[in-house]
Short mmCIF file of C-alpha atoms in Angstrom, two decimals:
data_model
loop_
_atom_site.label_atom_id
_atom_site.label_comp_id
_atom_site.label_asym_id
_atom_site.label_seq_id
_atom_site.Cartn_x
_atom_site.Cartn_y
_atom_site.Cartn_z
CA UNK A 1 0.00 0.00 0.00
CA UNK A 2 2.85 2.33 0.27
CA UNK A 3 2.76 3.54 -3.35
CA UNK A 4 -0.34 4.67 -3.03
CA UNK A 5 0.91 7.20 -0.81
CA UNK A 6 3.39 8.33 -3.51
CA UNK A 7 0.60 8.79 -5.86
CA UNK A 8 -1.54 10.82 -3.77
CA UNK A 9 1.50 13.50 -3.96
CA UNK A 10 0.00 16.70 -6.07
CA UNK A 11 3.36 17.43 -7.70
CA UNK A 12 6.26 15.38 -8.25
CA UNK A 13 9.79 15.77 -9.85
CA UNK A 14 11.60 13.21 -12.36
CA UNK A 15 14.90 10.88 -10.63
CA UNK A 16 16.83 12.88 -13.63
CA UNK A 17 15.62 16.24 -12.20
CA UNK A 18 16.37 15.33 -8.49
CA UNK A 19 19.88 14.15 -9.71
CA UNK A 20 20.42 17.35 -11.28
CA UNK A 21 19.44 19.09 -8.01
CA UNK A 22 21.70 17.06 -5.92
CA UNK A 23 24.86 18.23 -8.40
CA UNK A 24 23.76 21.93 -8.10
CA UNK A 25 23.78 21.75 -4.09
CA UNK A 26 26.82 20.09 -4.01
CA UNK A 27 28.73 22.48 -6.16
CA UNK A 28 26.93 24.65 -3.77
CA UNK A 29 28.10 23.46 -0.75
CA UNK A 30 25.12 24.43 0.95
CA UNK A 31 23.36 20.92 1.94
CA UNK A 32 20.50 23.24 3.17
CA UNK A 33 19.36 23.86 -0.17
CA UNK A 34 15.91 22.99 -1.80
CA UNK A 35 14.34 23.71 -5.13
CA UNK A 36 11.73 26.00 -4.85
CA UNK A 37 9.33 25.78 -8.23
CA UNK A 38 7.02 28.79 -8.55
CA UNK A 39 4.34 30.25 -11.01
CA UNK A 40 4.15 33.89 -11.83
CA UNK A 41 2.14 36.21 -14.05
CA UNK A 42 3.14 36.95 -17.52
CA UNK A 43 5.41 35.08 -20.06
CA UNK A 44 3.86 34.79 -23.79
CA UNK A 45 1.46 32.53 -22.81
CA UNK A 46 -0.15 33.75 -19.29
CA UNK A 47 2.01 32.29 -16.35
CA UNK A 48 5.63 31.59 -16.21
CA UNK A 49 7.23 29.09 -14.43
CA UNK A 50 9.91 29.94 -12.23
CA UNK A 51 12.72 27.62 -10.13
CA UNK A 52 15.23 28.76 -7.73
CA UNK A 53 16.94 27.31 -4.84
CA UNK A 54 15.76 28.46 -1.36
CA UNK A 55 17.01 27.30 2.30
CA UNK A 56 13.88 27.94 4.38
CA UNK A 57 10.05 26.50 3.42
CA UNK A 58 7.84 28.92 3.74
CA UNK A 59 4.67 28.02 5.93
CA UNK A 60 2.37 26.48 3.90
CA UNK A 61 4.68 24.92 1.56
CA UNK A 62 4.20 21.76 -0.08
CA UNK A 63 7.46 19.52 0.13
CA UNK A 64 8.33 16.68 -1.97
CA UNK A 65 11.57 14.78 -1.39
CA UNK A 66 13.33 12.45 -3.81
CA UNK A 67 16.86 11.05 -4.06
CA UNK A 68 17.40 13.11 -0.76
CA UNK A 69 16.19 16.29 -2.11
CA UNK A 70 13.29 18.39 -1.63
CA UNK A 71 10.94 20.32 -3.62
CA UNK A 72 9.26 23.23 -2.44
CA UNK A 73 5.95 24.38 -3.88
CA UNK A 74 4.10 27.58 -2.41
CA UNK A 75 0.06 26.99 -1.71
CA UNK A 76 -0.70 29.92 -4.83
CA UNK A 77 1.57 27.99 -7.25
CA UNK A 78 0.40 24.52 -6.09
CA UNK A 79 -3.33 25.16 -7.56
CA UNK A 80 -1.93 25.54 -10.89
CA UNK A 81 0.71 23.04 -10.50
CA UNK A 82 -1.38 19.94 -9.15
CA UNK A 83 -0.78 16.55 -10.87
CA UNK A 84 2.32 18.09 -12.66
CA UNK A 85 6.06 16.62 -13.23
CA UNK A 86 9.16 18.76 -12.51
CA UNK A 87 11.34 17.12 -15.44
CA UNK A 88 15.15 18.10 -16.19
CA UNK A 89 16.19 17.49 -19.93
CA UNK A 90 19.62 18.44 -21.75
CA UNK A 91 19.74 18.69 -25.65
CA UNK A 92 20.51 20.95 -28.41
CA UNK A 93 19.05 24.03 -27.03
CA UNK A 94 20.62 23.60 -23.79
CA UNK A 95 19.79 22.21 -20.40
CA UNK A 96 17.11 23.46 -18.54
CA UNK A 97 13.92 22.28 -15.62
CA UNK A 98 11.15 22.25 -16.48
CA UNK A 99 7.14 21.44 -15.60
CA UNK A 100 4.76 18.71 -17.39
CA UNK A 101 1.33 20.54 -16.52
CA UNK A 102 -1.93 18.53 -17.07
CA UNK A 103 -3.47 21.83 -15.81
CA UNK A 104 -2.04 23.70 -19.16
CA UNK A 105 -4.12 23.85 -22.01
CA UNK A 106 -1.47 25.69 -24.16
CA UNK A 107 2.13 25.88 -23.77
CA UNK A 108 4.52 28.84 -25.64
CA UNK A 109 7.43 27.13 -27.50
CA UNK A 110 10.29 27.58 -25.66
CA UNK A 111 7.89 25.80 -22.54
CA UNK A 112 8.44 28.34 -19.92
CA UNK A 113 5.00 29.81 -19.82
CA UNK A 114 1.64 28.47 -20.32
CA UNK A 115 -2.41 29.28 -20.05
CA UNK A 116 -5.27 27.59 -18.10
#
């Protein structure tokens, strides 16, 4: 019964993107770090997502650990962010986060921003 636990988690993040996460703190060399994912107004489609490393959860936060990270999610971002995948991907344009929304109903190119 103890997966369904995991898949009653609103928001969860890839084993590549926790990976990735674990590299960044330890070239850190702050084990206190956690990556914060965020949504904000505007980009060209509506809402932008937004990631950045953070020390202290805010109250209210929604954490999700994997591979001995954590995720932080604040409760405003979390309502557009439920059922989502935090995913980490390098190819030609670069390397970059980013989130698989099944809230989104349409995404800009580059896959920063999106619309409900």
């Amino acid at each position: 019964m103890s997966s369904s636990a995991e898949t009653a988690v609103p928001i969860e993040f890839t084993e590549q993107a926790a990976k990735k996460v674990s590299q960044l703190i330890a070239e850190e060399e702050n084990p206190n770090l956690k990556l914060r994912v965020y949504v904000t107004g505007g980009g060209c489609s509506g809402f932008q997502y937004g990631f950045t490393f953070d020390e202290t959860p805010n109250p209210g936060d929604m954490q999700v650990e994997k591979e001995g990270v954590t995720l932080l999610v604040d409760p405003m971002s979390l309502q557009y962010l439920m059922g989502g995948i935090v995913s980490y991907e390098e190819g030609l344009q670069g390397s970059r986060f980013f989130v698989d929304n099944p809230n989104a109903t349409t995404t800009c190119g580059c896959g920063s921003s999106f619309s409900i």
